[in-house]
XYZ file of C-alpha atoms in Angstrom:
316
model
C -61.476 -153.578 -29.323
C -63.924 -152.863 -31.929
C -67.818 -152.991 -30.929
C -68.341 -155.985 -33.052
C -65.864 -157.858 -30.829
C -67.179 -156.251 -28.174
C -70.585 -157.801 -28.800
C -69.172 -160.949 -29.837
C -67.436 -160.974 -26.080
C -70.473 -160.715 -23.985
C -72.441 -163.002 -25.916
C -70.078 -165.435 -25.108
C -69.761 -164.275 -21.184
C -74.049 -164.287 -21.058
C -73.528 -168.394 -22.404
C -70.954 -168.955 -19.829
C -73.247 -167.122 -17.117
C -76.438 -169.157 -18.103
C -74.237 -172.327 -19.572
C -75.362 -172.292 -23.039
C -73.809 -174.459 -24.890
C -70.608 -174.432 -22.553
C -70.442 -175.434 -18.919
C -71.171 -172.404 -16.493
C -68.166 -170.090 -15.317
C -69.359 -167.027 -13.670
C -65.701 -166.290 -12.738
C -64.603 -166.518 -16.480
C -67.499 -164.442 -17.878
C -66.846 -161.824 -15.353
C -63.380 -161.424 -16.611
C -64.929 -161.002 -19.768
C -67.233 -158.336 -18.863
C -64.575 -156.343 -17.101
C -62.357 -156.370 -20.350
C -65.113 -155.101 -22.510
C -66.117 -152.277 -19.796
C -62.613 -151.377 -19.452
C -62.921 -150.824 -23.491
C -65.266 -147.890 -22.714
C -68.393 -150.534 -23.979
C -71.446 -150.037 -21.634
C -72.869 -153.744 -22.414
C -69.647 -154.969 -20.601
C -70.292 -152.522 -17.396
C -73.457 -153.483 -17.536
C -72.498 -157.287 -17.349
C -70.076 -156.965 -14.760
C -72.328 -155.060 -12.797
C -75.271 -157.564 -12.360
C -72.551 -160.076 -11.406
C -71.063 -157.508 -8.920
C -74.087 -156.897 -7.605
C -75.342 -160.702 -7.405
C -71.994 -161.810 -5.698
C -72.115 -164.486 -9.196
C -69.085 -165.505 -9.563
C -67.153 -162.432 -8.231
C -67.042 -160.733 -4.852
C -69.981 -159.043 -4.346
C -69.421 -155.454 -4.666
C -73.053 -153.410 -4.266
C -71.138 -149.965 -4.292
C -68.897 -150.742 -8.018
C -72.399 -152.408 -9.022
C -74.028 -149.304 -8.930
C -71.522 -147.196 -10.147
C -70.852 -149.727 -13.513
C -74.795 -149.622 -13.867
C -74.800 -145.649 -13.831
C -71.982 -145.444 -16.066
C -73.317 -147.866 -18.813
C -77.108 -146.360 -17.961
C -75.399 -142.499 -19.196
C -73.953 -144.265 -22.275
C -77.332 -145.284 -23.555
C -77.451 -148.893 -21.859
C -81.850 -149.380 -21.586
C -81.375 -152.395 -19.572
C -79.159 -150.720 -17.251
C -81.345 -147.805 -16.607
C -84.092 -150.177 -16.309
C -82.227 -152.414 -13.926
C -81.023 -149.136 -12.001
C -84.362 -147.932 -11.728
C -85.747 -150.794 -10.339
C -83.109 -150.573 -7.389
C -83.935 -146.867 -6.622
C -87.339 -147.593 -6.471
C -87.359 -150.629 -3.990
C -86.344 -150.557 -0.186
C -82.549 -150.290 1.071
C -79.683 -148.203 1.128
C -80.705 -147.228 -2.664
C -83.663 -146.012 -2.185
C -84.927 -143.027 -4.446
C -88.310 -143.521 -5.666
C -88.477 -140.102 -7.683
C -84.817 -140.902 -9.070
C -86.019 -144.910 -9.626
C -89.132 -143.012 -11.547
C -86.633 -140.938 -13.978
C -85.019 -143.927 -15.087
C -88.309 -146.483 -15.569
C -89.668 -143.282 -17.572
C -86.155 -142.870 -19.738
C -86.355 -146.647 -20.865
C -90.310 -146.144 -21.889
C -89.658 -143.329 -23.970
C -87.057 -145.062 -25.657
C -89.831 -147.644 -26.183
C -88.044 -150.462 -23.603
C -90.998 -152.533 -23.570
C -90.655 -154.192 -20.392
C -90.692 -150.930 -18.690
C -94.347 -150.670 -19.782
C -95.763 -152.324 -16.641
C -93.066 -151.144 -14.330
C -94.333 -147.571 -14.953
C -97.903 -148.537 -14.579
C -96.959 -149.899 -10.920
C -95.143 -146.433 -10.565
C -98.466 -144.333 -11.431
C -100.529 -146.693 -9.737
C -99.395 -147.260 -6.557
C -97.935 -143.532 -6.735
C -94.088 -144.018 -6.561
C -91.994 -140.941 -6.387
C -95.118 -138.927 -6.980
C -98.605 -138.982 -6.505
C -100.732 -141.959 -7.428
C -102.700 -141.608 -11.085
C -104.629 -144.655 -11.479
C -105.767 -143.119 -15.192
C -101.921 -143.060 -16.399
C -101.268 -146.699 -14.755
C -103.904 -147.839 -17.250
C -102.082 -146.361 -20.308
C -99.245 -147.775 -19.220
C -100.518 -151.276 -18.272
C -102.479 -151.234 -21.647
C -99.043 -150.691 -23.476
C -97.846 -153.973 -21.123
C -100.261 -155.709 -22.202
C -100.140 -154.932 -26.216
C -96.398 -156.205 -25.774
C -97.418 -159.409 -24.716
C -97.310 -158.580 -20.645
C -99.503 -161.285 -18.766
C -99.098 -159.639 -15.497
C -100.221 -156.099 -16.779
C -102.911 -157.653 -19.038
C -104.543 -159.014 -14.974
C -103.799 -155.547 -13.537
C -105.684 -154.245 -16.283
C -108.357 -156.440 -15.840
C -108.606 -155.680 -12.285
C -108.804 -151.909 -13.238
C -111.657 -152.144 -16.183
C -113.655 -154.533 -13.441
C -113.545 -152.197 -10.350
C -112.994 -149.742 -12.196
C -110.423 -147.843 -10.537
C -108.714 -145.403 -13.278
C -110.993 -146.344 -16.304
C -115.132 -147.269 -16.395
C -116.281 -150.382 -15.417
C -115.875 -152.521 -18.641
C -116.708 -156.523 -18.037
C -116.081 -157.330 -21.564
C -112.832 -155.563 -21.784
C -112.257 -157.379 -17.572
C -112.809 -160.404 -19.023
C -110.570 -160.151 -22.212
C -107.949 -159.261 -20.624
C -108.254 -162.372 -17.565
C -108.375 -164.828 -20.406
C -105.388 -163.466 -22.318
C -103.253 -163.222 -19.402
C -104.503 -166.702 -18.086
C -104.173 -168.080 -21.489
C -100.274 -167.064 -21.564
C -99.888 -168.583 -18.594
C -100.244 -166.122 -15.461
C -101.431 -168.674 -12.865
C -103.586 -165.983 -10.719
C -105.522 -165.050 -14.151
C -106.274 -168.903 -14.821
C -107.380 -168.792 -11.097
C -109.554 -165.882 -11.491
C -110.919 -167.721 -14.878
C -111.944 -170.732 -13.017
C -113.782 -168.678 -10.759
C -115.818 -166.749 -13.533
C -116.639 -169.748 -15.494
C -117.469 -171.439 -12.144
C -120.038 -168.243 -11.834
C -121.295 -168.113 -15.075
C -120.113 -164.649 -15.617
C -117.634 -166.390 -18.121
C -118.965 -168.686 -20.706
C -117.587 -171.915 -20.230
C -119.309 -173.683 -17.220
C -118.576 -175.409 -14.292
C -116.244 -178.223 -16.340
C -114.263 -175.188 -17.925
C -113.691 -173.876 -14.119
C -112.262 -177.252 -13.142
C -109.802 -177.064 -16.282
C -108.445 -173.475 -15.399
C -108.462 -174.733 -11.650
C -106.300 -177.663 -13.022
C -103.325 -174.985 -14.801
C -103.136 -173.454 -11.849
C -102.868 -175.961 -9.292
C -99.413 -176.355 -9.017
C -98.494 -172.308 -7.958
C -102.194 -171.796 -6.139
C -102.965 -174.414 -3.564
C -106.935 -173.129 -2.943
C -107.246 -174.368 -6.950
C -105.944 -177.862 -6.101
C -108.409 -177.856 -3.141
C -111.404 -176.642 -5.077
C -110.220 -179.205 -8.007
C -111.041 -181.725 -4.670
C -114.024 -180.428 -3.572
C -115.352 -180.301 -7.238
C -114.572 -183.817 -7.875
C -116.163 -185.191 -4.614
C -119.481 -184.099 -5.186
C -119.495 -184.362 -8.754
C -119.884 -180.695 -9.442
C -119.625 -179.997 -12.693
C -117.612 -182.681 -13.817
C -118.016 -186.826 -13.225
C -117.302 -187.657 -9.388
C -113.793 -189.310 -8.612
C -113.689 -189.751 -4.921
C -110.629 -191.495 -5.029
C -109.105 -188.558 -7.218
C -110.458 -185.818 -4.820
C -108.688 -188.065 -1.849
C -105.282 -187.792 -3.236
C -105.807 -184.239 -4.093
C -106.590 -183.507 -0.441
C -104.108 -185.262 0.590
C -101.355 -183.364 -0.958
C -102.286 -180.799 0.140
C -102.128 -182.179 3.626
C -98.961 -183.287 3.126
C -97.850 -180.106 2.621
C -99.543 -177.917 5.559
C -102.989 -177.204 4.412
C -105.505 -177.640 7.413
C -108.433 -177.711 5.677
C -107.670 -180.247 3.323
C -106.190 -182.129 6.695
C -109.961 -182.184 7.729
C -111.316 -183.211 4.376
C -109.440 -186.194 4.607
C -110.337 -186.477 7.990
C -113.805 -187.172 7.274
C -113.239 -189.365 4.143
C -111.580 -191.562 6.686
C -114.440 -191.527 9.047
C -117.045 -191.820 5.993
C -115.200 -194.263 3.923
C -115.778 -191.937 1.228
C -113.176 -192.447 -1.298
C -110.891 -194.373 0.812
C -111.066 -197.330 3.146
C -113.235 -196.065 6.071
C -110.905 -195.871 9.558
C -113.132 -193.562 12.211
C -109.627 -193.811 14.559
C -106.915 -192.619 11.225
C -109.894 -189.853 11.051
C -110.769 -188.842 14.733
C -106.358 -188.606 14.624
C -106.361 -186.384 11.100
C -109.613 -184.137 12.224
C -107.067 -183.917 15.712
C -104.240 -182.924 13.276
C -106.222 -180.395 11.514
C -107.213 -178.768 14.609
C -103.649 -177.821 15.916
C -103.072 -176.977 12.008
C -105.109 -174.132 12.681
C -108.649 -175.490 10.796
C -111.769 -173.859 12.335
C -114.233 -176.825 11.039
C -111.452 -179.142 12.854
C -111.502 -176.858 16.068
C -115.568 -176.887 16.136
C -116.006 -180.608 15.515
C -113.129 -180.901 18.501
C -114.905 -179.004 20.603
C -118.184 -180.461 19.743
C -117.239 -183.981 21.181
C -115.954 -182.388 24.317
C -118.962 -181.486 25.086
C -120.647 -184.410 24.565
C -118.006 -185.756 26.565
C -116.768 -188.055 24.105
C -113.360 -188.355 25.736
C -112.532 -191.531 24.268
C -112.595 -189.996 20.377
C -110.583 -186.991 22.338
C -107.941 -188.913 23.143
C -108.196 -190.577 19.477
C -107.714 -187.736 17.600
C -105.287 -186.115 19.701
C -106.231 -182.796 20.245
C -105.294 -181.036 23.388
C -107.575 -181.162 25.943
């Protein structure tokens, strides 16, 4: 087997894995893998070894996993030291941090990109050594020049605390909005909240729009999208929008929002007013764990309002 077959081979074993283009046969493409890695070709051990260690397709095999990724990592496979790595460094029967270090560290200097940020967690939470803040930064700032969205809002965090470089809003901020702006959904939800401040330019309406990107991975967004549109703040009032924002949310476990709707109900604001469907959500939102719920509950008990009690049904 010559290495242009060989490369030819796992291309078509990755398609069959993912099902591009062909219908997915983990079995199949693991046969493939093992034929290449039996050729002495590291791509193939490497192959057969995140399928080994997955259980895809094949019997999973944690022990021949590890082996195929340390044999393919010694023949110059990146992505098999990097994958390696990674397993040394977290918990389990793997576990060696200051090995896991070695290999994140042999895949940046061979300029692996997305080893940048790994190493900057490395230095900065002080894996398999001693924390260094300082050298996270580098790191994170090489992340972040490769296009990294999660090291661009670690090194935002850093330049606005700043823990391992000088306080730097401008820089903080920069690096929020380009991490938000490709997509990271806790740097859009740190956005909202510095337009919402005016420490970002933007205003109130720009908060609700970086809320709005976020709201689908960061429930407290949706709920502050809610709030925002019930009162009017910053952008025109929709009480019937804030309603059925609250209300998924409720749907889905959130207490507070439980009580929001609660007192819509009781109000009539934004939906048909029903003091007994409210006095029963409010009830709701109280065993859900809300503390406005619990105080309002407790409230009427002692006013000895026993008939909304028994409404809402709380516990007495």
């Amino acid at each position: 087997m010559d290495p242009q077959e060989a490369e030819t081979l796992c291309r078509n074993a990755i398609d069959l894995v993912v099902g591009n283009g062909v219908e997915k046969d983990a079995s199949k493409a693991a046969d493939i893998f093992r034929s290449v890695a039996d050729s002495g070709y590291p791509e193939g051990m490497f192959g057969l070894a995140e399928l080994l260690y997955s259980g895809n397709g094949v019997q999973k095999d944690v022990l021949s996993a590890m082996r195929l990724y340390e044999n393919a990592a010694s023949a110059g496979n990146i992505p098999a030291a990097f994958r390696l790595g990674n397993i040394l460094l977290s918990e389990g029967d793997f576990s060696d941090p200051g090995k896991g270090r070695e290999y994140i560290q042999s895949c940046c200097d061979a300029g692996f990109e997305p080893a940048y940020g790994c190493m900057g967690d490395v230095c900065f939470y002080g894996i398999g050594a001693s924390p260094d803040q300082k050298t996270a930064a580098v790191w994170y700032g090489r992340a972040a020049s490769a296009g990294d969205p999660v090291s661009m809002f670690k090194l935002g965090c850093m330049y606005e605390s700043g823990n391992g470089v000088d306080v730097d809003p401008g820089r903080s901020s920069e690096m929020f909005r380009r991490s938000a702006e490709a997509g990271f959904p806790e740097a859009q939800f740190k956005m909202a909240s510095l337009t919402y401040d005016g420490i970002v330019d933007g205003g109130k309406k720009a908060s609700f729009d970086w809320y709005s990107r976020c709201s689908e991975r960061i429930p407290v967004a949706k709920f502050n999208m809610a709030t925002m549109l019930l009162s009017g703040d910053g952008v025109p009032p929709d009480k019937e929008g804030a309603f059925k924002l609250y209300r998924e949310l409720a749907d889905s476990g959130d207490a507070d929002s439980m009580f929001q709707i609660g007192r819509m109900y009781i109000e009539g604001d934004g939906v048909r007013q029903d003091p007994e469907e409210g006095f029963r959500r409010i009830g709701e939102a109280a065993r859900m764990g809300s503390a406005e719920a619990k105080q309002l509950v407790e409230n009427l008990r002692r006013r000895q309002n026993t008939q909304m009690i028994h409404i809402d049904g709380a516990e007495e």
